[in-house]
Coordinates of C-alpha atoms and ligand atoms in Angstrom, one line a residue:
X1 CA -42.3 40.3 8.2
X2 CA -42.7 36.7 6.5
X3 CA -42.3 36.6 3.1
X4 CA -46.3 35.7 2.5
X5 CA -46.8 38.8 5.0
X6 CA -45.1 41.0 2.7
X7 CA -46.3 39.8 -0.4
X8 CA -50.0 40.1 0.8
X9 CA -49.4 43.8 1.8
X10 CA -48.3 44.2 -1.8
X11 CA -51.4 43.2 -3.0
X12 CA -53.1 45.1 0.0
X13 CA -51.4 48.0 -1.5
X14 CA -52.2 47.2 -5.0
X15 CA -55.3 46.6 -5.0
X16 CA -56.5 49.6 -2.0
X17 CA -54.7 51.6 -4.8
X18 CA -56.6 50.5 -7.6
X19 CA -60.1 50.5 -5.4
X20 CA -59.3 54.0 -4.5
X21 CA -58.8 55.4 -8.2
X22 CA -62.0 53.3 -9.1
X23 CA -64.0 55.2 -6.3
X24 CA -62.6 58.4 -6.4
X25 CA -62.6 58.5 -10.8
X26 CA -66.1 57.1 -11.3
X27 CA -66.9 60.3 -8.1
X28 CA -65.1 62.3 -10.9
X29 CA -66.1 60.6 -13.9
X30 CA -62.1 59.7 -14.9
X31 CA -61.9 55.6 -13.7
X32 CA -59.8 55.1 -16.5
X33 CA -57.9 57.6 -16.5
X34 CA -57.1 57.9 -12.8
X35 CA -56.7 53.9 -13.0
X36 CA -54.1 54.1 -15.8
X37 CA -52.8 57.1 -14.2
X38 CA -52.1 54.7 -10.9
X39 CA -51.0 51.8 -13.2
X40 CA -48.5 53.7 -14.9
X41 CA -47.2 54.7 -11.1
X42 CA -47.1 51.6 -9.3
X43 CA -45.5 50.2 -12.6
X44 CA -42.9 53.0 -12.4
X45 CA -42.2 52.2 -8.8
X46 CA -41.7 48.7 -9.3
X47 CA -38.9 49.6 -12.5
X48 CA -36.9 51.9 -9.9
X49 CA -36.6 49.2 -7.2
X50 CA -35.6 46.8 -10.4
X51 CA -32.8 49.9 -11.2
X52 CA -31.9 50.1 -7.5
X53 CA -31.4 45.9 -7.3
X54 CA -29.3 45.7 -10.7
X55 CA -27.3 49.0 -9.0
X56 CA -26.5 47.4 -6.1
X57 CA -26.2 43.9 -7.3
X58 CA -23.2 45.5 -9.5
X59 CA -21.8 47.8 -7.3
X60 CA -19.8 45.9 -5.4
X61 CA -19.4 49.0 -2.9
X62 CA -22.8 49.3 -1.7
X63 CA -22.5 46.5 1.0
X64 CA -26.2 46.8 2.0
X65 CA -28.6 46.7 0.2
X66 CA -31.5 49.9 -0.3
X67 CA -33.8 50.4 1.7
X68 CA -37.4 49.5 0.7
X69 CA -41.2 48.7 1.1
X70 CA -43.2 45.1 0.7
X71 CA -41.8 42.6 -1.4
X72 CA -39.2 44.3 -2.0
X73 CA -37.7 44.9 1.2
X74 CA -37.7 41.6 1.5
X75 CA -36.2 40.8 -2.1
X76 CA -32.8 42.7 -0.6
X77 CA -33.1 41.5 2.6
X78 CA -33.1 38.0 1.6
X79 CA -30.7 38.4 -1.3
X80 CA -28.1 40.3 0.8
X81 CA -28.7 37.5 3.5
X82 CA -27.8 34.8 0.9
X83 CA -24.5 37.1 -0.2
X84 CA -23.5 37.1 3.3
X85 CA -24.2 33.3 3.8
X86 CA -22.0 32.8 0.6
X87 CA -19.2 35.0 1.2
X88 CA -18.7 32.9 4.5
X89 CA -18.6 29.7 2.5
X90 CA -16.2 31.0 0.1
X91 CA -13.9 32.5 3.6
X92 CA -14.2 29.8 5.1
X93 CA -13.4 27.1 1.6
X94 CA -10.6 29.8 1.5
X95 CA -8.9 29.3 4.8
X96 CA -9.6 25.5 4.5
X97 CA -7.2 25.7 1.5
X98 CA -4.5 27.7 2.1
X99 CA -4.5 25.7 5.6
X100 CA -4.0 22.9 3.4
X101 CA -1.4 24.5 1.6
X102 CA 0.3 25.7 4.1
X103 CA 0.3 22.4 5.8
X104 CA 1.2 20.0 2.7
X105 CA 4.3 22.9 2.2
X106 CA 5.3 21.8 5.5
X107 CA 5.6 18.3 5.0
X108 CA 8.7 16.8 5.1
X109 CA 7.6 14.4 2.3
X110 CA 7.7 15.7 -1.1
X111 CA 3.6 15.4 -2.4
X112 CA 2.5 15.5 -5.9
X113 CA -0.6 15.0 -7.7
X114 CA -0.7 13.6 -11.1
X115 CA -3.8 14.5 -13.6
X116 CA -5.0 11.4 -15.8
X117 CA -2.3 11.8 -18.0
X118 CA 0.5 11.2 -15.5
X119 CA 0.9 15.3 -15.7
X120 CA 1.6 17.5 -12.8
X121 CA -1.2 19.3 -11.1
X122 CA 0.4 20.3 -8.2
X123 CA 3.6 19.9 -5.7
X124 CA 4.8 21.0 -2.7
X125 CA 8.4 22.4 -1.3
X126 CA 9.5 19.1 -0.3
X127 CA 8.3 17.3 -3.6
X128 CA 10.6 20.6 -5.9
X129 CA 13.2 19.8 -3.4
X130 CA 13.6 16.4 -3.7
X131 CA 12.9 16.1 -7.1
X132 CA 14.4 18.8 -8.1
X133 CA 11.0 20.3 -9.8
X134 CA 10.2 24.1 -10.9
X135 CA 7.1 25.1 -10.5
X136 CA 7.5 27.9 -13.2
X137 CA 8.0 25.4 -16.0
X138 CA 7.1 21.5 -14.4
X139 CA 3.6 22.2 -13.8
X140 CA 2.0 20.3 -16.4
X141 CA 4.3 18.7 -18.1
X142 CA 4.5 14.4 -18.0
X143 CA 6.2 13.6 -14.3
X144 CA 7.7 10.5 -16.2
X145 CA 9.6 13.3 -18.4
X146 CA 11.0 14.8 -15.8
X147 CA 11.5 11.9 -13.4
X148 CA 13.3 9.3 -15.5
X149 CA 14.7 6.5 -13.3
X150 CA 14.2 3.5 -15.2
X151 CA 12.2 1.6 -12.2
X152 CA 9.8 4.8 -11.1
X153 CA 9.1 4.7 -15.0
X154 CA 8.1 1.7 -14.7
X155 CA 6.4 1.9 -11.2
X156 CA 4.4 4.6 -12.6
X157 CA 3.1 3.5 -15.7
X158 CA 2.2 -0.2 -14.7
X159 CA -0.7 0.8 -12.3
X160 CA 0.6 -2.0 -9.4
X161 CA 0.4 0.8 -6.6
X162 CA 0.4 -2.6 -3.8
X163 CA 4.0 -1.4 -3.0
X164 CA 6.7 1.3 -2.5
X165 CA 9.7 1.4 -4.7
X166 CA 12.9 2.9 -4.0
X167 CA 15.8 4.1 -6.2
X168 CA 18.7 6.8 -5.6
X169 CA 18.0 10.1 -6.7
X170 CA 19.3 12.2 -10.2
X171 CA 20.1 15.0 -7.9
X172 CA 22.4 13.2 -6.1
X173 CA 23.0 9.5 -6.3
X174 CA 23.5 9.2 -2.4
X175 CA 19.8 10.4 -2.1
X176 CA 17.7 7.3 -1.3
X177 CA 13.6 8.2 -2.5
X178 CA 10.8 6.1 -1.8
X179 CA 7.7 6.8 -3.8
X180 CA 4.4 5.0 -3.1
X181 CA 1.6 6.4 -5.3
X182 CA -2.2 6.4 -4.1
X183 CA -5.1 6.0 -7.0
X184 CA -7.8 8.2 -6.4
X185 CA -10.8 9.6 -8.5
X186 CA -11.0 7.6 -11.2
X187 CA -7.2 8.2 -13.3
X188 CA -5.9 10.4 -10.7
X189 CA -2.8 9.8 -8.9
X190 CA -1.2 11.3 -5.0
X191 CA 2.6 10.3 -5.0
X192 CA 4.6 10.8 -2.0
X193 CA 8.1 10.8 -1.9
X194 CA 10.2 10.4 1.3
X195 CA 14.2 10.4 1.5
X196 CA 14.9 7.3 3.1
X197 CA 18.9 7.2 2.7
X198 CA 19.2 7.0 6.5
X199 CA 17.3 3.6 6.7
X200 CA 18.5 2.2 3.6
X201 CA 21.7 3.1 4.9
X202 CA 21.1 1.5 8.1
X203 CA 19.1 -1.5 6.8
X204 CA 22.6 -2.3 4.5
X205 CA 24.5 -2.2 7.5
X206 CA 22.3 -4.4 9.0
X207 CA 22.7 -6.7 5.7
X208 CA 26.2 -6.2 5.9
X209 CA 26.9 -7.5 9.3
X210 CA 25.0 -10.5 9.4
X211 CA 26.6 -11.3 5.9
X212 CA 30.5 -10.4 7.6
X213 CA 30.2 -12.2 11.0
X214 CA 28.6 -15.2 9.2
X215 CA 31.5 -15.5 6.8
X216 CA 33.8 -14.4 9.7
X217 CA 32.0 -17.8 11.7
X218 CA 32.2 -20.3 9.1
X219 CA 36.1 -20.8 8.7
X220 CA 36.9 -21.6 12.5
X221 CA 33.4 -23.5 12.7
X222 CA 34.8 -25.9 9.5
X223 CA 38.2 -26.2 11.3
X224 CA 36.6 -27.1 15.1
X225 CA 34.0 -29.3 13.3
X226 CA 36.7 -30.7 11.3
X227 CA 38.9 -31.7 14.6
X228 CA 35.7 -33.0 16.6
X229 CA 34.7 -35.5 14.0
X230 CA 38.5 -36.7 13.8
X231 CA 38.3 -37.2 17.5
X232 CA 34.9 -38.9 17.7
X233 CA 36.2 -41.3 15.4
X234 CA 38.9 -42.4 17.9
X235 CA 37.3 -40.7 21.0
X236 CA 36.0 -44.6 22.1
X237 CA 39.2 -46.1 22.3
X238 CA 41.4 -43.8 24.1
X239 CA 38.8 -41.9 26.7
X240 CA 35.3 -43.5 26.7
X241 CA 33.7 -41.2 28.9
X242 CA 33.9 -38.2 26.4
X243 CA 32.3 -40.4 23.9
X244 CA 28.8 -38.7 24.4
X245 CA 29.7 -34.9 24.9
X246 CA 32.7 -35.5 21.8
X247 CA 29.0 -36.7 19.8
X248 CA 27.0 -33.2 21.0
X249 CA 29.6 -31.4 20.3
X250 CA 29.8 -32.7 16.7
X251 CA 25.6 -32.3 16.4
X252 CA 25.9 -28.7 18.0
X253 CA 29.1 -27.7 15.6
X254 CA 27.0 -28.9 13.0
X255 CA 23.9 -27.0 13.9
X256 CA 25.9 -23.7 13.8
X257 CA 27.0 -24.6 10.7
X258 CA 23.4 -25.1 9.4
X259 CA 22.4 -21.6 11.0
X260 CA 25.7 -19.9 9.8
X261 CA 24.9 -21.7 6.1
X262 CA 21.4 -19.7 6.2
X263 CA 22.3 -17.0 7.3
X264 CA 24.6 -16.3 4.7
X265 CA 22.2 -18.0 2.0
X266 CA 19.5 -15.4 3.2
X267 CA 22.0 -12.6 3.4
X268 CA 22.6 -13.8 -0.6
X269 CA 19.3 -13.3 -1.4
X270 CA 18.9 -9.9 0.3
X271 CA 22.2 -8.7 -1.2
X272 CA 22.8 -10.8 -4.9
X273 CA 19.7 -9.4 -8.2
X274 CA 18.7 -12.6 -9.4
X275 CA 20.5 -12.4 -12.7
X276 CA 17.8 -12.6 -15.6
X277 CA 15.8 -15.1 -15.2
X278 CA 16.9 -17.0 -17.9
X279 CA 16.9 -20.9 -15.6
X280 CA 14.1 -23.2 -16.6
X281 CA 13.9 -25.2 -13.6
X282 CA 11.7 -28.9 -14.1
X283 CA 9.4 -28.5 -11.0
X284 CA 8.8 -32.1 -11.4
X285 CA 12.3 -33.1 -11.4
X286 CA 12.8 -31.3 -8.5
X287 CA 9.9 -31.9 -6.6
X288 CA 11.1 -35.7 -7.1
X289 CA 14.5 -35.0 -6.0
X290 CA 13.0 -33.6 -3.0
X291 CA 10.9 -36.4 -2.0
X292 CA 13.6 -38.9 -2.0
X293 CA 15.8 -36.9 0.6
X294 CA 12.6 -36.7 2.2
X295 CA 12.0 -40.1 2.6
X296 CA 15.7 -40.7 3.7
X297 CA 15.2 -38.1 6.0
X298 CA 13.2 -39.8 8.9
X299 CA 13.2 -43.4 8.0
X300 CA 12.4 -44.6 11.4
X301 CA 8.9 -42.4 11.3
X302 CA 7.6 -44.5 8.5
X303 CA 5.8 -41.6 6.8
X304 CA 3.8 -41.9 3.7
X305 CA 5.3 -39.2 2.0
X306 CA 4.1 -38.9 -2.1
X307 CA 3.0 -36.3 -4.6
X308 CA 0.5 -35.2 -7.8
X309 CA 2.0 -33.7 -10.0
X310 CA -0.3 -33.2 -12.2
X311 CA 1.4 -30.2 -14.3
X312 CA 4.4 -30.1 -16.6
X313 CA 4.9 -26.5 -16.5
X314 CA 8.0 -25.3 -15.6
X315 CA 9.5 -21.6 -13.3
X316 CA 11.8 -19.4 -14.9
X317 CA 14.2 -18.6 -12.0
X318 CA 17.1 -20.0 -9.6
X319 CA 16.8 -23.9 -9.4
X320 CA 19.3 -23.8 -6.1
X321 CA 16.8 -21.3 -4.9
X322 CA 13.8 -22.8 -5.9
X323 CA 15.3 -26.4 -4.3
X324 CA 16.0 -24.5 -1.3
X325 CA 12.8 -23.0 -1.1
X326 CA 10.5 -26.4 -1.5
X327 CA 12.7 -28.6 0.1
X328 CA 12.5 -26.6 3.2
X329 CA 8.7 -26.5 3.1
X330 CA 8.7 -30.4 2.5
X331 CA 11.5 -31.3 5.2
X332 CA 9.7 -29.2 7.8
X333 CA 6.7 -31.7 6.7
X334 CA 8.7 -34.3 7.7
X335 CA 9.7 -32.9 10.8
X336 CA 6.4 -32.0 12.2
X337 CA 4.5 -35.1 11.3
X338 CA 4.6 -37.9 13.6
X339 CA 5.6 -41.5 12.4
X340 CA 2.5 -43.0 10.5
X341 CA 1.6 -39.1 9.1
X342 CA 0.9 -38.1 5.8
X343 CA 2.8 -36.0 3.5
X344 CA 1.4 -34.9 -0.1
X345 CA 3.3 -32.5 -2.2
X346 CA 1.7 -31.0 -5.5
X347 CA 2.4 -29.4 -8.2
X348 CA -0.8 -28.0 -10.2
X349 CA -1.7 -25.8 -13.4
X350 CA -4.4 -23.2 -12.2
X351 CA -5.1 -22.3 -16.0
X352 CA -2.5 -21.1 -18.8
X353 CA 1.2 -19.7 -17.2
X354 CA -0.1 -20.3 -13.7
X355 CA 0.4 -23.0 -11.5
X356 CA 1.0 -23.7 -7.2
X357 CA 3.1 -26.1 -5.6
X358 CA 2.2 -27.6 -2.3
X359 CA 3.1 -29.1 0.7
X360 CA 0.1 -30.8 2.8
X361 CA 1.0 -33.3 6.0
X362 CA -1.2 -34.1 9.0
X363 CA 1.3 -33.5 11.7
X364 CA 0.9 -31.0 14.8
X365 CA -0.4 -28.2 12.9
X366 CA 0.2 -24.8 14.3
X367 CA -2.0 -22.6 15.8
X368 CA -3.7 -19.2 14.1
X369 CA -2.0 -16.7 16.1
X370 CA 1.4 -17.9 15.1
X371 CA 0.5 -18.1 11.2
X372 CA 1.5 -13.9 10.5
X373 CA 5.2 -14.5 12.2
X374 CA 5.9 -17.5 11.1
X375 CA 8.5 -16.3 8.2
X376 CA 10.4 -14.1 10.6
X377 CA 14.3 -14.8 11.4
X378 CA 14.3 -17.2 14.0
X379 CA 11.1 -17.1 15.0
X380 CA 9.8 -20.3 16.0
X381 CA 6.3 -21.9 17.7
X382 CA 8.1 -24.1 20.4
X383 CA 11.8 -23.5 21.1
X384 CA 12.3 -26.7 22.2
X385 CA 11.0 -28.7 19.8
X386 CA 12.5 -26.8 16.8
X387 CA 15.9 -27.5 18.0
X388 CA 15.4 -31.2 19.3
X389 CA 14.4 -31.5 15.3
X390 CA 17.8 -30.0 14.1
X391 CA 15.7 -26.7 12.8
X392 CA 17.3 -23.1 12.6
X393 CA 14.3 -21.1 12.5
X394 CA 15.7 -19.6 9.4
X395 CA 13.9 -21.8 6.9
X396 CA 10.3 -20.2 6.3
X397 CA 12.2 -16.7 5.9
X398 CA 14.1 -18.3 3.2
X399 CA 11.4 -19.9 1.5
X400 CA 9.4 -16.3 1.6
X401 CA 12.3 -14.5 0.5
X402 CA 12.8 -17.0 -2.5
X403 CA 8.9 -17.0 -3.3
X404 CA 9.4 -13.0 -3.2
X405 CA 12.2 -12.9 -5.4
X406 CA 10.1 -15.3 -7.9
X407 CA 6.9 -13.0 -8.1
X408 CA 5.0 -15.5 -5.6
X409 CA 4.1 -15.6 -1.8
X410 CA 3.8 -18.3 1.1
X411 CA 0.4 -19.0 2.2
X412 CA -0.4 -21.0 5.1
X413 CA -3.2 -22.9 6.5
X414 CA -3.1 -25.1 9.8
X415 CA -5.3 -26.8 12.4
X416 CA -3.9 -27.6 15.6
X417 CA -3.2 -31.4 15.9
X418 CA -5.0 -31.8 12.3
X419 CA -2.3 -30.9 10.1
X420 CA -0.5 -27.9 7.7
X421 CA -0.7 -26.7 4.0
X422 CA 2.0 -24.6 3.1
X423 CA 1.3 -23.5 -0.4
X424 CA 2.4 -21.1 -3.4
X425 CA 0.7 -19.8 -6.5
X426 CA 2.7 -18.7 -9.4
X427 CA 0.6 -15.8 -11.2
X428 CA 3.3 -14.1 -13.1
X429 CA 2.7 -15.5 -17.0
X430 CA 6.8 -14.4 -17.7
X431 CA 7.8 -17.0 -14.6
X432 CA 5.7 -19.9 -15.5
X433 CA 6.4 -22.2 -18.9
X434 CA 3.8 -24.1 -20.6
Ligands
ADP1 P1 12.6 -24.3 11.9 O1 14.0 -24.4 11.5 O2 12.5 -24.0 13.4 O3 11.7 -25.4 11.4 P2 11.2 -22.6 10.1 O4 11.4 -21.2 9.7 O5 11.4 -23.6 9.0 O6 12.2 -22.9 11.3 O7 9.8 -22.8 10.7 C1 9.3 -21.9 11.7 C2 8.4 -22.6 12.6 O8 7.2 -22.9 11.9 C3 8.9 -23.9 13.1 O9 9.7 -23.7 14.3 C4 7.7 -24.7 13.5 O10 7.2 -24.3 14.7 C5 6.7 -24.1 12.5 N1 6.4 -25.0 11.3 C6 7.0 -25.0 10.1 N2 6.5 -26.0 9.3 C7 5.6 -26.6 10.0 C8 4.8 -27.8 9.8 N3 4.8 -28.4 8.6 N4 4.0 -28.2 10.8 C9 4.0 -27.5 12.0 N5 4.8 -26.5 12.3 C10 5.6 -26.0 11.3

């Protein structure tokens, strides 16, 4: 029965009831009293299935509800219907969570989630493991309390979430933890932690390597380059025809020299901190340095190569780097412009301790699908041409590594046979001086 079915056989009832003691009292002559007799009756009925509701509602035994007439049939019908519909819900919230649990506990990765505090709320079995947490007496408690490697204290409370950090673990210093934290809800904060000794380990290796067998290359490359530039001196007068391979072997000793020199520069910065930054290094100075190797560089080209420098702020930092850094952006300039280009270099103040440097010519430009790899190890747009220009296709990484290790990036804009801008902001108000 509907609901408005029921509730109009209520008042069916109610008011046959009351017509019924009306007729039948006046026959007698007792309508009120039969009336209030049949008041007092229905309002009796109506208290008992009120008693029988609050019973059941409290007695968490009776499972179904009492059986009953009119609306109030329907009262438990609809009310046990909603119990039912809500006691799913809750099984089924239930099951969602302790699949969750039982999921996260499985994770290899150690999960935590921080309140807006920084306190624990929760951690799994990887998290206590690696960590080293309790969840008896952590829970709660400040994670930078417990946790108290100088850079994760830092990573933590200076809300730059952009990247991971890593550091060796108090448990055991071979341990190698990554922790990269995710902002959600407002102050809240996921951090995942992953052991990542076996990379690290492997990616030092890696290092290693490249750093040994360029060391290992550069004394026998000095000593063969040595003896082929004594022979080319003389290589005219006693054997002509040698003349020209003697001369490519000197250019080619000499461009292994160049790649060895990078390597190891780029294994430097991988490997060496960069001591304090305690260096002011003139950018103006040095961007004027620059431009007169520059315009040694290529004289036959007749670029116009000049620059604005209209700041006279100053980097905190490595100048060697720094050098290395611009002057390869600027000498690639000169090596991808053809003669009669243009080459402007800048140095500008965006506003108060920040300022960009810049390198713009109108040479071959490269094109957009190239841009994103352009800073990998040897990675280069035409083979050919890189090497036929003396390049080693180690420069860019250089410069991104040295922008890296000076709180900056490399950004790069290029048209196809309209030209490049290779640029860099310095944001960082401890790197740049007024
Ligand atoms: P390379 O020693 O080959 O110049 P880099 O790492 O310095 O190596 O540069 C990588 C590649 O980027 C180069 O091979 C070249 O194709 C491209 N490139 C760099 N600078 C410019 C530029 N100013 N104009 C056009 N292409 C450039």
């Amino acid at each position: 029965m509907s609901y408005m079915g029921a509730w109009r056989y209520e008042l069916a009832i109610f008011f046959g009831t009351i017509s019924c003691a009306v007729m039948l009292g006046s026959w007698l002559g007792l309508t009120w009293q039969l009336v209030a007799t049949v008041l007092v009756g229905y309002i009796l009925w109506h208290l008992t299935q009120a008693y029988r509701l609050l019973r059941w509602l409290k007695d968490s035994k009776h499972r179904y509800p009492p059986e009953s007439e009119g609306i109030w049939g329907d009262i438990f019908y609809l009310l046990f219907k909603q119990q039912q519909r809500n006691s799913r819900r809750q099984h089924d919230l239930l099951s969602i969570i302790s699949q969750f649990k039982a999921s996260t506990a499985a994770l290899p990765e150690g999960a935590i989630v921080l309140g807006e505090f920084g306190e624990i709320l929760w951690f799994n079995r990887s998290a206590k493991k690696l960590l080293g947490l309790s969840p008896a007496k952590d829970n709660g408690q400040r994670l930078v309390n417990l946790v108290r490697n100088p850079s994760f204290v830092s990573y933590v409370s200076k809300g730059d979430y952009s990247r991971s950090i890593e550091f060796p673990s108090s448990l055991n210093n071979e341990v190698i933890l990554s922790v990269n934290i995710t902002p959600y809800k407002g102050k809240q904060r996921l951090i995942m932690v992953r052991d990542v000794t076996r990379i690290s380990k492997l990616e030092q290796i890696r290092k290693d390597f490249i750093a040994n067998a360029s060391h290992e290359l550069r004394s026998p490359l000095t000593v063969i380059s040595g003896y082929l530039e004594t022979i080319g001196d003389s290589v005219s007068d006693f054997c002509p025809r040698y003349e020209k391979p003697v001369q490519q072997m000197i250019e080619q000793a000499q461009r292994m020299k160049s790649i060895v020199d990078n390597l190891l520069f780029l294994s430097k910065l991988e490997n060496v901190k960069l001591s304090e930054f305690n260096e002011v290094v003139d950018i103006a100075a040095l961007t004027e340095t620059i431009i007169k190797e520059a315009r040694s560089l290529a004289p036959e080209k007749q670029l116009d190569i000049d620059s604005k420098i209209a700041s006279n702020q100053k980097l905190r930092g490595s100048s060697l780097e720094l050098y290395s850094a611009f002057s390869n952006l600027v000498f690639n300039a000169v090596r991808y412009t053809p003669a009669h280009g243009h080459i402007q270099i800048t140095w500008t103040s965006l506003a108060a301790n920040s300022a960009e440097f810049s390198v713009t010519d109108d040479g071959i430009g490269i094109e957009a699908h190239h841009l994103p790899r352009l800073t990998e190890r040897f990675y280069r747009v035409d083979d050919g041409r890189s090497r036929e220009m003396g390049g080693t296709g180690l420069g860019l990484a250089i410069v991104k590594h040295v922008l890296e290790r000076h709180h900056s990036a490399l950004e790069i804009e290029s048209v196809i046979n309209q030209g490049s801008r290779f640029s860099c902001k310095f944001l960082d108000d401890k790197m740049v001086i007024n």
